Amino acid sequence: MGKRTLFRLATATVATGAAALAYASLVERNMFTLRRFDVPVLSTGTEPLRVLHLSDLHMTPNQLRKQRWVASLAALDPDLVVVTGDNMAHPQAVPGVLRALQPLLDYPGAFVFGSNDYTGPVWKNPFTYFLPDREYTEGVELPSEELRDVLTGAGWTDLNNRRVTVKAGGRAIDMVGVDDPHVERDDYASVAGPVDTTADLAIALTHSPEPALLDEMAADGFGLLLAGHTHGGQVCVPGVGALVTNCGLPRSMAKGLHHWPGSDSWLHVSAGLGTHPTAPVRFACPPEASLLTLIPR
């Protein structure tokens, strides 16, 4: 192979890489997508229940396009809104999060927090995500209590290591949640136990979908498990999928709806709506919210 051919190949490779990076950072990360799933967890003869699942906003103050898109989801008229954490990526993010969620606060809602609701992001070498025991580094403190007060003041239920019966869509829902297992803030033991058989259904929330925790929730009878954290892999390979999940979850379950092994429970993992601010790219994994229509088994 001649020098001229090698030069052309190298030039083409660099150009392709630059184009892919530009697409991932300027186009796909703003391609907000609504995904829809039917989840068979209700009793026979029961009317469907619509759950809007949001996760990983990673909001910064000037992300107006994202804020407008999330706010527009109120037109879906959900019965219940569930948020599984990592709402903020900046110390002044609360007003932006509120602009996004304000129209949805008119509906019943519940939430848990992720690590980036407590401390801000710091620059990371993206290749460290392939290391199973990498050290977690905290950034600047974020206004988690301000955000918590806004959400609970609007009537949403704080499920961080809590268990509450929530009324939504004319149903009684036994709901449990934990604070973020990724940074060891979870305490499922304090809220564990068999589901309330008088409730119409049972839903469990966690930010990071750690398999051992999901096993416990499923064993207690929670039919729907909701999580985020993975970003769906964020940068995926077409035909292969996610390369990492940043937790113990298998790559094949990095996003979407899955039957949880060894149980009658369903797991939905949201690929989320944001990115780490120091890696503002998505490839083959657009930002998403999910409308889950719960239907009879």
PDB file of C-alpha atoms in Angstrom:
ATOM      1  CA  MET A   1       0.000   0.000   0.000  1.00  0.00           C
ATOM      2  CA  GLY A   2       1.471   3.339  -1.046  1.00  0.00           C
ATOM      3  CA  LYS A   3       2.022   6.397   1.118  1.00  0.00           C
ATOM      4  CA  ARG A   4      -0.655   8.305  -0.743  1.00  0.00           C
ATOM      5  CA  THR A   5      -3.226   5.564  -0.059  1.00  0.00           C
ATOM      6  CA  LEU A   6      -2.278   5.427   3.619  1.00  0.00           C
ATOM      7  CA  PHE A   7      -2.603   9.181   3.840  1.00  0.00           C
ATOM      8  CA  ARG A   8      -6.050   9.052   2.270  1.00  0.00           C
ATOM      9  CA  LEU A   9      -7.158   6.302   4.649  1.00  0.00           C
ATOM     10  CA  ALA A  10      -5.856   8.235   7.643  1.00  0.00           C
ATOM     11  CA  THR A  11      -7.572  11.396   6.454  1.00  0.00           C
ATOM     12  CA  ALA A  12     -10.844   9.547   5.895  1.00  0.00           C
ATOM     13  CA  THR A  13     -10.628   7.971   9.358  1.00  0.00           C
ATOM     14  CA  VAL A  14     -10.040  11.322  11.039  1.00  0.00           C
ATOM     15  CA  ALA A  15     -12.847  12.934   9.052  1.00  0.00           C
ATOM     16  CA  THR A  16     -15.254  10.108   9.925  1.00  0.00           C
ATOM     17  CA  GLY A  17     -14.354  10.368  13.597  1.00  0.00           C
ATOM     18  CA  ALA A  18     -14.820  14.131  13.587  1.00  0.00           C
ATOM     19  CA  ALA A  19     -18.196  13.789  11.872  1.00  0.00           C
ATOM     20  CA  ALA A  20     -19.331  11.153  14.378  1.00  0.00           C
ATOM     21  CA  LEU A  21     -18.245  13.342  17.300  1.00  0.00           C
ATOM     22  CA  ALA A  22     -20.034  16.362  15.850  1.00  0.00           C
ATOM     23  CA  TYR A  23     -23.198  14.304  15.347  1.00  0.00           C
ATOM     24  CA  ALA A  24     -23.023  12.838  18.850  1.00  0.00           C
ATOM     25  CA  SER A  25     -22.447  16.192  20.549  1.00  0.00           C
ATOM     26  CA  LEU A  26     -24.543  18.559  18.431  1.00  0.00           C
ATOM     27  CA  VAL A  27     -27.366  16.399  17.082  1.00  0.00           C
ATOM     28  CA  GLU A  28     -28.144  13.154  18.882  1.00  0.00           C
ATOM     29  CA  ARG A  29     -27.809  14.423  22.434  1.00  0.00           C
ATOM     30  CA  ASN A  30     -30.657  16.833  21.630  1.00  0.00           C
ATOM     31  CA  MET A  31     -32.859  14.249  19.861  1.00  0.00           C
ATOM     32  CA  PHE A  32     -35.276  13.872  22.764  1.00  0.00           C
ATOM     33  CA  THR A  33     -37.370  10.764  22.242  1.00  0.00           C
ATOM     34  CA  LEU A  34     -40.501   9.343  23.833  1.00  0.00           C
ATOM     35  CA  ARG A  35     -40.495   5.567  24.148  1.00  0.00           C
ATOM     36  CA  ARG A  36     -43.678   3.609  24.852  1.00  0.00           C
ATOM     37  CA  PHE A  37     -44.033   0.222  26.522  1.00  0.00           C
ATOM     38  CA  ASP A  38     -46.963  -1.958  27.607  1.00  0.00           C
ATOM     39  CA  VAL A  39     -46.197  -3.644  30.928  1.00  0.00           C
ATOM     40  CA  PRO A  40     -48.424  -6.568  32.043  1.00  0.00           C
ATOM     41  CA  VAL A  41     -48.522  -6.091  35.821  1.00  0.00           C
ATOM     42  CA  LEU A  42     -52.196  -5.397  36.612  1.00  0.00           C
ATOM     43  CA  SER A  43     -54.942  -7.774  37.682  1.00  0.00           C
ATOM     44  CA  THR A  44     -57.283  -9.218  35.078  1.00  0.00           C
ATOM     45  CA  GLY A  45     -60.060  -6.851  34.065  1.00  0.00           C
ATOM     46  CA  THR A  46     -58.261  -3.767  35.393  1.00  0.00           C
ATOM     47  CA  GLU A  47     -58.176  -0.505  33.450  1.00  0.00           C
ATOM     48  CA  PRO A  48     -54.699   0.515  32.163  1.00  0.00           C
ATOM     49  CA  LEU A  49     -52.573   2.938  34.182  1.00  0.00           C
ATOM     50  CA  ARG A  50     -50.128   5.337  32.483  1.00  0.00           C
ATOM     51  CA  VAL A  51     -46.770   5.974  34.184  1.00  0.00           C
ATOM     52  CA  LEU A  52     -44.357   8.582  32.831  1.00  0.00           C
ATOM     53  CA  HIS A  53     -40.781   7.610  33.743  1.00  0.00           C
ATOM     54  CA  LEU A  54     -38.111  10.338  33.696  1.00  0.00           C
ATOM     55  CA  SER A  55     -34.483   9.987  34.706  1.00  0.00           C
ATOM     56  CA  ASP A  56     -31.026  11.544  34.501  1.00  0.00           C
ATOM     57  CA  LEU A  57     -31.930  15.062  33.428  1.00  0.00           C
ATOM     58  CA  HIS A  58     -28.436  16.261  34.456  1.00  0.00           C
ATOM     59  CA  MET A  59     -29.827  19.755  34.072  1.00  0.00           C
ATOM     60  CA  THR A  60     -27.742  22.895  33.696  1.00  0.00           C
ATOM     61  CA  PRO A  61     -29.352  26.364  33.796  1.00  0.00           C
ATOM     62  CA  ASN A  62     -29.326  27.131  30.064  1.00  0.00           C
ATOM     63  CA  GLN A  63     -30.633  23.829  28.664  1.00  0.00           C
ATOM     64  CA  LEU A  64     -33.880  25.462  27.550  1.00  0.00           C
ATOM     65  CA  ARG A  65     -34.596  22.998  24.750  1.00  0.00           C
ATOM     66  CA  LYS A  66     -34.536  20.091  27.189  1.00  0.00           C
ATOM     67  CA  GLN A  67     -36.656  22.002  29.681  1.00  0.00           C
ATOM     68  CA  ARG A  68     -39.313  22.806  27.080  1.00  0.00           C
ATOM     69  CA  TRP A  69     -39.390  19.221  25.799  1.00  0.00           C
ATOM     70  CA  VAL A  70     -39.843  17.691  29.261  1.00  0.00           C
ATOM     71  CA  ALA A  71     -42.530  20.252  30.106  1.00  0.00           C
ATOM     72  CA  SER A  72     -44.402  19.297  26.912  1.00  0.00           C
ATOM     73  CA  LEU A  73     -44.824  15.742  28.223  1.00  0.00           C
ATOM     74  CA  ALA A  74     -47.692  16.956  30.396  1.00  0.00           C
ATOM     75  CA  ALA A  75     -49.787  16.668  27.219  1.00  0.00           C
ATOM     76  CA  LEU A  76     -49.566  12.880  27.670  1.00  0.00           C
ATOM     77  CA  ASP A  77     -51.855  13.227  30.716  1.00  0.00           C
ATOM     78  CA  PRO A  78     -50.113  10.508  32.765  1.00  0.00           C
ATOM     79  CA  ASP A  79     -51.712   8.970  35.838  1.00  0.00           C
ATOM     80  CA  LEU A  80     -48.368   8.961  37.658  1.00  0.00           C
ATOM     81  CA  VAL A  81     -44.963  10.576  37.115  1.00  0.00           C
ATOM     82  CA  VAL A  82     -41.843   8.811  38.407  1.00  0.00           C
ATOM     83  CA  VAL A  83     -38.358  10.367  38.487  1.00  0.00           C
ATOM     84  CA  THR A  84     -35.368   8.136  39.218  1.00  0.00           C
ATOM     85  CA  GLY A  85     -32.670  10.672  40.002  1.00  0.00           C
ATOM     86  CA  ASP A  86     -29.650  12.627  38.755  1.00  0.00           C
ATOM     87  CA  ASN A  87     -31.712  15.724  38.079  1.00  0.00           C
ATOM     88  CA  MET A  88     -28.915  18.285  38.425  1.00  0.00           C
ATOM     89  CA  ALA A  89     -25.501  18.988  36.958  1.00  0.00           C
ATOM     90  CA  HIS A  90     -24.933  22.533  38.244  1.00  0.00           C
ATOM     91  CA  PRO A  91     -25.329  24.391  41.567  1.00  0.00           C
ATOM     92  CA  GLN A  92     -27.919  26.705  39.967  1.00  0.00           C
ATOM     93  CA  ALA A  93     -29.893  23.902  38.299  1.00  0.00           C
ATOM     94  CA  VAL A  94     -33.031  23.905  40.465  1.00  0.00           C
ATOM     95  CA  PRO A  95     -34.878  26.643  38.499  1.00  0.00           C
ATOM     96  CA  GLY A  96     -34.196  24.749  35.249  1.00  0.00           C
ATOM     97  CA  VAL A  97     -35.402  21.475  36.735  1.00  0.00           C
ATOM     98  CA  LEU A  98     -38.515  23.248  37.965  1.00  0.00           C
ATOM     99  CA  ARG A  99     -39.196  24.773  34.518  1.00  0.00           C
ATOM    100  CA  ALA A 100     -39.006  21.257  33.073  1.00  0.00           C
ATOM    101  CA  LEU A 101     -41.167  19.576  35.685  1.00  0.00           C
ATOM    102  CA  GLN A 102     -43.634  22.367  36.552  1.00  0.00           C
ATOM    103  CA  PRO A 103     -46.511  21.216  34.291  1.00  0.00           C
ATOM    104  CA  LEU A 104     -46.020  17.632  35.511  1.00  0.00           C
ATOM    105  CA  LEU A 105     -46.306  18.611  39.169  1.00  0.00           C
ATOM    106  CA  ASP A 106     -50.077  18.764  38.704  1.00  0.00           C
ATOM    107  CA  TYR A 107     -50.049  14.958  38.502  1.00  0.00           C
ATOM    108  CA  PRO A 108     -49.293  12.449  41.278  1.00  0.00           C
ATOM    109  CA  GLY A 109     -45.554  11.850  41.391  1.00  0.00           C
ATOM    110  CA  ALA A 110     -42.765  10.082  43.241  1.00  0.00           C
ATOM    111  CA  PHE A 111     -38.985  10.344  43.117  1.00  0.00           C
ATOM    112  CA  VAL A 112     -35.649   9.067  44.339  1.00  0.00           C
ATOM    113  CA  PHE A 113     -32.314  10.826  44.064  1.00  0.00           C
ATOM    114  CA  GLY A 114     -29.057   9.872  42.376  1.00  0.00           C
ATOM    115  CA  SER A 115     -25.521  10.849  43.301  1.00  0.00           C
ATOM    116  CA  ASN A 116     -25.710  13.906  41.033  1.00  0.00           C
ATOM    117  CA  ASP A 117     -28.534  15.299  43.092  1.00  0.00           C
ATOM    118  CA  TYR A 118     -26.071  15.656  45.967  1.00  0.00           C
ATOM    119  CA  THR A 119     -22.731  16.492  44.360  1.00  0.00           C
ATOM    120  CA  GLY A 120     -21.847  17.867  40.968  1.00  0.00           C
ATOM    121  CA  PRO A 121     -19.953  16.145  38.191  1.00  0.00           C
ATOM    122  CA  VAL A 122     -16.180  16.241  37.842  1.00  0.00           C
ATOM    123  CA  TRP A 123     -14.066  15.525  34.793  1.00  0.00           C
ATOM    124  CA  LYS A 124     -13.411  11.814  34.291  1.00  0.00           C
ATOM    125  CA  ASN A 125     -11.428   9.818  31.809  1.00  0.00           C
ATOM    126  CA  PRO A 126     -14.261   8.000  29.989  1.00  0.00           C
ATOM    127  CA  PHE A 127     -12.168   4.831  29.752  1.00  0.00           C
ATOM    128  CA  THR A 128     -12.332   4.473  33.547  1.00  0.00           C
ATOM    129  CA  TYR A 129     -15.951   3.370  33.128  1.00  0.00           C
ATOM    130  CA  PHE A 130     -14.537   0.041  31.951  1.00  0.00           C
ATOM    131  CA  LEU A 131     -12.871  -0.425  35.367  1.00  0.00           C
ATOM    132  CA  PRO A 132     -15.189  -2.278  37.779  1.00  0.00           C
ATOM    133  CA  ASP A 133     -13.592  -0.874  40.945  1.00  0.00           C
ATOM    134  CA  ARG A 134     -12.881   2.702  39.903  1.00  0.00           C
ATOM    135  CA  GLU A 135     -12.897   5.279  42.689  1.00  0.00           C
ATOM    136  CA  TYR A 136     -15.907   7.588  42.943  1.00  0.00           C
ATOM    137  CA  THR A 137     -14.982  11.267  43.031  1.00  0.00           C
ATOM    138  CA  GLU A 138     -17.357  13.903  44.398  1.00  0.00           C
ATOM    139  CA  GLY A 139     -17.732  17.360  42.899  1.00  0.00           C
ATOM    140  CA  VAL A 140     -19.260  20.564  44.237  1.00  0.00           C
ATOM    141  CA  GLU A 141     -22.202  20.281  46.618  1.00  0.00           C
ATOM    142  CA  LEU A 142     -25.587  20.594  44.917  1.00  0.00           C
ATOM    143  CA  PRO A 143     -28.835  22.013  46.411  1.00  0.00           C
ATOM    144  CA  SER A 144     -30.465  18.636  47.026  1.00  0.00           C
ATOM    145  CA  GLU A 145     -32.596  19.846  49.926  1.00  0.00           C
ATOM    146  CA  GLU A 146     -33.906  22.777  47.882  1.00  0.00           C
ATOM    147  CA  LEU A 147     -34.922  20.381  45.113  1.00  0.00           C
ATOM    148  CA  ARG A 148     -36.464  17.960  47.608  1.00  0.00           C
ATOM    149  CA  ASP A 149     -38.520  20.787  49.158  1.00  0.00           C
ATOM    150  CA  VAL A 150     -39.763  21.913  45.726  1.00  0.00           C
ATOM    151  CA  LEU A 151     -40.906  18.425  44.752  1.00  0.00           C
ATOM    152  CA  THR A 152     -42.493  17.478  48.072  1.00  0.00           C
ATOM    153  CA  GLY A 153     -44.050  20.933  48.373  1.00  0.00           C
ATOM    154  CA  ALA A 154     -45.832  20.250  45.085  1.00  0.00           C
ATOM    155  CA  GLY A 155     -47.220  17.023  46.521  1.00  0.00           C
ATOM    156  CA  TRP A 156     -44.783  14.491  45.094  1.00  0.00           C
ATOM    157  CA  THR A 157     -43.664  11.609  47.293  1.00  0.00           C
ATOM    158  CA  ASP A 158     -40.029  11.352  48.401  1.00  0.00           C
ATOM    159  CA  LEU A 159     -39.136   7.645  48.229  1.00  0.00           C
ATOM    160  CA  ASN A 160     -35.482   7.876  49.268  1.00  0.00           C
ATOM    161  CA  ASN A 161     -35.339   4.908  51.665  1.00  0.00           C
ATOM    162  CA  ARG A 162     -39.086   5.228  52.187  1.00  0.00           C
ATOM    163  CA  ARG A 163     -42.235   3.233  51.579  1.00  0.00           C
ATOM    164  CA  VAL A 164     -45.591   4.910  50.966  1.00  0.00           C
ATOM    165  CA  THR A 165     -49.001   4.082  49.512  1.00  0.00           C
ATOM    166  CA  VAL A 166     -49.597   6.513  46.648  1.00  0.00           C
ATOM    167  CA  LYS A 167     -52.991   7.189  45.092  1.00  0.00           C
ATOM    168  CA  ALA A 168     -52.903   7.623  41.302  1.00  0.00           C
ATOM    169  CA  GLY A 169     -55.385   6.926  38.550  1.00  0.00           C
ATOM    170  CA  GLY A 170     -57.935   5.791  41.102  1.00  0.00           C
ATOM    171  CA  ARG A 171     -55.564   3.067  42.368  1.00  0.00           C
ATOM    172  CA  ALA A 172     -53.658   2.450  45.580  1.00  0.00           C
ATOM    173  CA  ILE A 173     -50.015   1.796  44.727  1.00  0.00           C
ATOM    174  CA  ASP A 174     -47.606   0.295  47.242  1.00  0.00           C
ATOM    175  CA  MET A 175     -44.396   2.187  46.408  1.00  0.00           C
ATOM    176  CA  VAL A 176     -40.912   1.741  47.807  1.00  0.00           C
ATOM    177  CA  GLY A 177     -37.643   3.422  46.943  1.00  0.00           C
ATOM    178  CA  VAL A 178     -34.041   3.726  47.990  1.00  0.00           C
ATOM    179  CA  ASP A 179     -31.473   6.479  47.876  1.00  0.00           C
ATOM    180  CA  ASP A 180     -28.671   5.914  45.377  1.00  0.00           C
ATOM    181  CA  PRO A 181     -26.920   2.526  45.745  1.00  0.00           C
ATOM    182  CA  HIS A 182     -24.120   3.758  43.451  1.00  0.00           C
ATOM    183  CA  VAL A 183     -22.774   5.850  46.337  1.00  0.00           C
ATOM    184  CA  GLU A 184     -24.009   3.529  49.102  1.00  0.00           C
ATOM    185  CA  ARG A 185     -26.844   5.766  50.286  1.00  0.00           C
ATOM    186  CA  ASP A 186     -29.422   2.963  49.978  1.00  0.00           C
ATOM    187  CA  ASP A 187     -31.054   1.284  52.977  1.00  0.00           C
ATOM    188  CA  TYR A 188     -33.569  -1.158  51.593  1.00  0.00           C
ATOM    189  CA  ALA A 189     -33.516  -3.194  54.809  1.00  0.00           C
ATOM    190  CA  SER A 190     -35.320  -0.348  56.579  1.00  0.00           C
ATOM    191  CA  VAL A 191     -38.272  -0.475  54.159  1.00  0.00           C
ATOM    192  CA  ALA A 192     -38.250  -4.091  52.939  1.00  0.00           C
ATOM    193  CA  GLY A 193     -41.069  -6.562  53.318  1.00  0.00           C
ATOM    194  CA  PRO A 194     -43.804  -8.279  51.318  1.00  0.00           C
ATOM    195  CA  VAL A 195     -45.998  -6.017  49.232  1.00  0.00           C
ATOM    196  CA  ASP A 196     -49.355  -4.844  50.535  1.00  0.00           C
ATOM    197  CA  THR A 197     -51.844  -7.342  49.112  1.00  0.00           C
ATOM    198  CA  THR A 198     -54.669  -4.819  49.479  1.00  0.00           C
ATOM    199  CA  ALA A 199     -52.945  -2.419  47.056  1.00  0.00           C
ATOM    200  CA  ASP A 200     -53.781  -2.482  43.363  1.00  0.00           C
ATOM    201  CA  LEU A 201     -50.123  -2.808  42.369  1.00  0.00           C
ATOM    202  CA  ALA A 202     -46.601  -2.373  43.719  1.00  0.00           C
ATOM    203  CA  ILE A 203     -43.771  -0.311  42.205  1.00  0.00           C
ATOM    204  CA  ALA A 204     -40.141  -0.013  43.368  1.00  0.00           C
ATOM    205  CA  LEU A 205     -37.684   2.784  42.521  1.00  0.00           C
ATOM    206  CA  THR A 206     -33.904   3.037  42.544  1.00  0.00           C
ATOM    207  CA  HIS A 207     -31.469   5.246  40.689  1.00  0.00           C
ATOM    208  CA  SER A 208     -28.771   2.663  40.054  1.00  0.00           C
ATOM    209  CA  PRO A 209     -30.176  -0.761  39.048  1.00  0.00           C
ATOM    210  CA  GLU A 210     -27.935  -2.981  41.150  1.00  0.00           C
ATOM    211  CA  PRO A 211     -28.906  -6.655  40.660  1.00  0.00           C
ATOM    212  CA  ALA A 212     -28.723  -7.646  44.341  1.00  0.00           C
ATOM    213  CA  LEU A 213     -31.130  -4.850  45.242  1.00  0.00           C
ATOM    214  CA  LEU A 214     -33.473  -5.681  42.372  1.00  0.00           C
ATOM    215  CA  ASP A 215     -33.503  -9.312  43.521  1.00  0.00           C
ATOM    216  CA  GLU A 216     -34.689  -8.208  46.972  1.00  0.00           C
ATOM    217  CA  MET A 217     -37.361  -5.900  45.581  1.00  0.00           C
ATOM    218  CA  ALA A 218     -38.636  -8.607  43.247  1.00  0.00           C
ATOM    219  CA  ALA A 219     -38.624 -11.183  46.059  1.00  0.00           C
ATOM    220  CA  ASP A 220     -40.843  -8.861  48.110  1.00  0.00           C
ATOM    221  CA  GLY A 221     -43.348  -8.913  45.247  1.00  0.00           C
ATOM    222  CA  PHE A 222     -42.846  -5.542  43.579  1.00  0.00           C
ATOM    223  CA  GLY A 223     -44.096  -6.165  40.072  1.00  0.00           C
ATOM    224  CA  LEU A 224     -42.503  -3.133  38.413  1.00  0.00           C
ATOM    225  CA  LEU A 225     -38.931  -2.007  39.116  1.00  0.00           C
ATOM    226  CA  LEU A 226     -37.877   1.404  37.769  1.00  0.00           C
ATOM    227  CA  ALA A 227     -34.300   2.701  37.469  1.00  0.00           C
ATOM    228  CA  GLY A 228     -32.022   5.011  35.518  1.00  0.00           C
ATOM    229  CA  HIS A 229     -28.294   5.735  35.923  1.00  0.00           C
ATOM    230  CA  THR A 230     -26.953   3.764  32.942  1.00  0.00           C
ATOM    231  CA  HIS A 231     -27.699   6.395  30.265  1.00  0.00           C
ATOM    232  CA  GLY A 232     -28.373   3.315  28.148  1.00  0.00           C
ATOM    233  CA  GLY A 233     -24.615   3.122  27.689  1.00  0.00           C
ATOM    234  CA  GLN A 234     -24.651   6.700  26.299  1.00  0.00           C
ATOM    235  CA  VAL A 235     -22.191   5.811  23.540  1.00  0.00           C
ATOM    236  CA  CYS A 236     -23.299   2.575  21.918  1.00  0.00           C
ATOM    237  CA  VAL A 237     -22.111   0.514  18.982  1.00  0.00           C
ATOM    238  CA  PRO A 238     -24.815  -0.135  16.372  1.00  0.00           C
ATOM    239  CA  GLY A 239     -25.627  -3.832  16.346  1.00  0.00           C
ATOM    240  CA  VAL A 240     -23.759  -4.347  19.633  1.00  0.00           C
ATOM    241  CA  GLY A 241     -25.398  -1.933  22.052  1.00  0.00           C
ATOM    242  CA  ALA A 242     -24.043  -0.551  25.299  1.00  0.00           C
ATOM    243  CA  LEU A 243     -20.390  -1.115  26.110  1.00  0.00           C
ATOM    244  CA  VAL A 244     -20.809  -0.332  29.819  1.00  0.00           C
ATOM    245  CA  THR A 245     -23.658   0.175  32.311  1.00  0.00           C
ATOM    246  CA  ASN A 246     -21.665   1.783  35.170  1.00  0.00           C
ATOM    247  CA  CYS A 247     -23.239  -0.714  37.583  1.00  0.00           C
ATOM    248  CA  GLY A 248     -23.721  -4.462  38.038  1.00  0.00           C
ATOM    249  CA  LEU A 249     -26.504  -4.688  35.459  1.00  0.00           C
ATOM    250  CA  PRO A 250     -25.728  -6.732  32.320  1.00  0.00           C
ATOM    251  CA  ARG A 251     -25.114  -4.671  29.172  1.00  0.00           C
ATOM    252  CA  SER A 252     -28.098  -6.347  27.505  1.00  0.00           C
ATOM    253  CA  MET A 253     -30.342  -4.619  30.067  1.00  0.00           C
ATOM    254  CA  ALA A 254     -28.773  -1.164  29.793  1.00  0.00           C
ATOM    255  CA  LYS A 255     -32.106   0.364  28.783  1.00  0.00           C
ATOM    256  CA  GLY A 256     -35.697  -0.561  28.059  1.00  0.00           C
ATOM    257  CA  LEU A 257     -38.129  -3.097  29.472  1.00  0.00           C
ATOM    258  CA  HIS A 258     -36.961  -6.508  30.657  1.00  0.00           C
ATOM    259  CA  HIS A 259     -38.407  -9.420  32.595  1.00  0.00           C
ATOM    260  CA  TRP A 260     -36.327  -9.648  35.767  1.00  0.00           C
ATOM    261  CA  PRO A 261     -34.775 -13.147  35.930  1.00  0.00           C
ATOM    262  CA  GLY A 262     -36.139 -15.579  38.487  1.00  0.00           C
ATOM    263  CA  SER A 263     -39.213 -13.523  39.273  1.00  0.00           C
ATOM    264  CA  ASP A 264     -42.572 -12.282  38.002  1.00  0.00           C
ATOM    265  CA  SER A 265     -41.305  -8.682  38.022  1.00  0.00           C
ATOM    266  CA  TRP A 266     -40.554  -6.325  35.161  1.00  0.00           C
ATOM    267  CA  LEU A 267     -37.602  -3.931  35.109  1.00  0.00           C
ATOM    268  CA  HIS A 268     -37.631  -0.703  33.135  1.00  0.00           C
ATOM    269  CA  VAL A 269     -34.312   1.134  32.837  1.00  0.00           C
ATOM    270  CA  SER A 270     -34.488   4.624  31.397  1.00  0.00           C
ATOM    271  CA  ALA A 271     -31.609   5.721  29.179  1.00  0.00           C
ATOM    272  CA  GLY A 272     -32.250   9.178  30.580  1.00  0.00           C
ATOM    273  CA  LEU A 273     -32.452  12.670  29.146  1.00  0.00           C
ATOM    274  CA  GLY A 274     -29.017  14.114  29.835  1.00  0.00           C
ATOM    275  CA  THR A 275     -25.307  13.508  29.778  1.00  0.00           C
ATOM    276  CA  HIS A 276     -22.364  14.088  32.047  1.00  0.00           C
ATOM    277  CA  PRO A 277     -21.413  17.749  31.340  1.00  0.00           C
ATOM    278  CA  THR A 278     -17.804  16.798  30.659  1.00  0.00           C
ATOM    279  CA  ALA A 279     -18.914  14.213  28.086  1.00  0.00           C
ATOM    280  CA  PRO A 280     -21.849  15.886  26.288  1.00  0.00           C
ATOM    281  CA  VAL A 281     -22.274  13.212  23.637  1.00  0.00           C
ATOM    282  CA  ARG A 282     -24.691  10.431  22.784  1.00  0.00           C
ATOM    283  CA  PHE A 283     -24.276   7.944  19.976  1.00  0.00           C
ATOM    284  CA  ALA A 284     -26.800   5.278  18.934  1.00  0.00           C
ATOM    285  CA  CYS A 285     -28.585   6.039  22.215  1.00  0.00           C
ATOM    286  CA  PRO A 286     -30.752   9.179  22.044  1.00  0.00           C
ATOM    287  CA  PRO A 287     -32.010  10.848  25.234  1.00  0.00           C
ATOM    288  CA  GLU A 288     -35.388   9.522  26.252  1.00  0.00           C
ATOM    289  CA  ALA A 289     -38.417   9.549  28.479  1.00  0.00           C
ATOM    290  CA  SER A 290     -40.760   6.565  28.661  1.00  0.00           C
ATOM    291  CA  LEU A 291     -44.515   6.240  28.881  1.00  0.00           C
ATOM    292  CA  LEU A 292     -45.312   2.910  30.499  1.00  0.00           C
ATOM    293  CA  THR A 293     -48.879   1.725  30.027  1.00  0.00           C
ATOM    294  CA  LEU A 294     -49.567  -0.806  32.744  1.00  0.00           C
ATOM    295  CA  ILE A 295     -52.007  -3.447  31.525  1.00  0.00           C
ATOM    296  CA  PRO A 296     -53.505  -6.702  32.883  1.00  0.00           C
ATOM    297  CA  ARG A 297     -51.250  -9.737  32.969  1.00  0.00           C
TER     298      ARG A 297
END
